[in-house]
């Protein structure tokens, strides 16, 4: 420890010494107002491993109005892995999690205690260099970078050279564009197939409306697609219903015709019975010689005519019943064909959808591979619909690490680890 005050010094020299100490005090105050120290001295910043501190200790001597500098302690120090400072006379001082002001108070108290000083030494502690930030993932040059006040995620990524780029001559960006184009086409086709599948399911189940499944929520134009499929389902259902109604009407008409022929046959049966009775009377009279031959012939003709009419009625009735059976069979065939066609279309749609999902998965894997080689390919997707870049900060909080999802404008803290990752968006 070296003191600059001595009662034996001339008054002029003591005055110069006091002025020099005052100048040091002013200089220290100016240091506190620098951008670097402003962050550390705002009362919120907590020190940690790898922070570099600049320590100045001075002691006011009220007896002669001078300032004694503790040059043996003054200097720059780094916070060790265990969160401590190694200081002369004091030894290991735990500073992790403390503010610069708290460390300064602890240094002054330690010195006063060890040297039994009457006055408490004034220790100024400022951060000469913050602990670095670390970047990993899809950046050009991952690693450790010095922290600066007001540093954001975007500034840190810029220090690391920006997003990962491919070597000269490699065409990962082109591969990304091609794969993204294929994925866009497959996404559009997939949306149409999902809407068609929902319509076919509704038709097979006999539902009046198409149900929107959770899988459709991410399809951009799903409402328009479902509206189009609903119109198609309505048209097809109406045509099917009309065909069924036509067969039903035909069957009812044939049933009415059969009933009419039945009644007509009953009437003709009565006519035939009367004609047979009349013919028998004529035959008996003819045997007795009382009837003319012409009358007998007329009775025979009338009976034969009624019998022929009955035969025609029976034939027409049989034909009408055959038509009824055919109408019933046509209705059954129509229903079966409707169900079979809907089921087949549904199976074909599901198979096509499965194939399309495989193609879409392949395209997304190609996009992911291109991004893994050159995340800068994202500049060809400014809308951010196909792929995006995500940022996660790993930060120490009360001795525990926690991950925070952030964006480019998020302010960083010393010691943060920034994980940069590109990802293909699933739709």
Steps between C-alpha positions, in 0.01 A plus 500: 500500500639836396370824650542845353420697814763600755460760767861604444430594137498869416162664479540571128577134429205392714278728297630353172445153636145583599432641156642186342272282715203717416583460132504123543162519666360703211651255251335213680169683486544548125567129464169426669319699230651306207261271312679191623493594865151648479354154443702354790423784737126521442446277803354212299797333333631201691861397462598157380785282381727659233399859583808724514494762774703818549546574870617829650538545878566832671488613863425852614730636770299764684795591722695663219235513227676255269404183312696179541492267198519124552710437193579144604132413456415730213488321165300275271371161612301216344223313674614139522305183415386473861362855493774649719763775479853448626604831667816587692455492879134399459547172321206328331194724492173350376343743250273278288144631501599832660491850354813709451390727785460207738849374411647845562338518843630150582856593400495816716361309798760224464788748489369695796465178701842356409698820561287638786451825311307781658354612169332272252698487173303590190515228237367567151424190290411520136466240229790542260375219279180300526501126474450395138195371322506171309338419167427151376295340227434633150747790502804541281754500783370359831697584808570752774455875440552802726189654646421868448222708656172507305597184315204327334464154349538643150823681594640183652415298188670769291817460708488129417495577128125470454313183413695199379596523132608225266842490342553659163373286214243312706134547410312430820292813449386367163415165660299684763307696237418184300394307809293794624323523163417129507380530860272791406342295220460197727351715776239634260415152373487369854250766600273405209528131584416563865189693397401224255556235766278688745226526235516128418488409869188714535340336194580147621365581848192671360581829675349821371809713565875452464689497830827690532768282659791632713735397219340765277557792738845576355379498136493862388201494263311213663174696535485565126586137424232371736247737349577364153477139622173579677352631175613184320355279774170686484481461122586129509261433788216681326555299182511175698188596691316585177594163350370321808181705489448420132530128571266533793244689289526236227442225752197677644362548149547134419339402831200713406487336156507152656221599735296634208555182303398295803171686527448469125567127521241465777247674276584277210469195723144597578439558129647161422283336764187655347614404152556138606158485669338640187688250283385209715134612474534529126654156479214344701240671284688388192491141621123536545471649154379832636805718422624617168853414386578866451434578863721213612782629284457851640518372858817307422661807341412721795650254748814465290535878474480542878757225550737668253461830683584329827810351343610847381442641848705222660780556248506874567496438875794263472690753286428778754620280787818427307552875453447548873763240578735665252443843661573350842817340366603826331456681831711241681767521229496879515553498876771236478677681216483826696653344810760303304605800293530723808701234683732448204553874458575526871756217481662654192511842667656359817762311296578814300517703821743250653721515192488881504595509868809295419592737217442800726712343775781441250487861382513628856795274576679641196423852623631413845817355348554813290447721806737285706771569242412864440251674729544809285268326250220647714543827314322330209196456722431858615139421588617247758218260405721204416787540744613729777792572729449465874707635787523359851703659779638282779544720806615438854239600757573442869742222416264324260499505122178588324415524132319805367354523149596842361510696175761713325422812703532338843766659720771265623675473831865408561555125506196421283519203265309564177383191311417578137304238307326493165193286466251402234145595598254213510162565342 
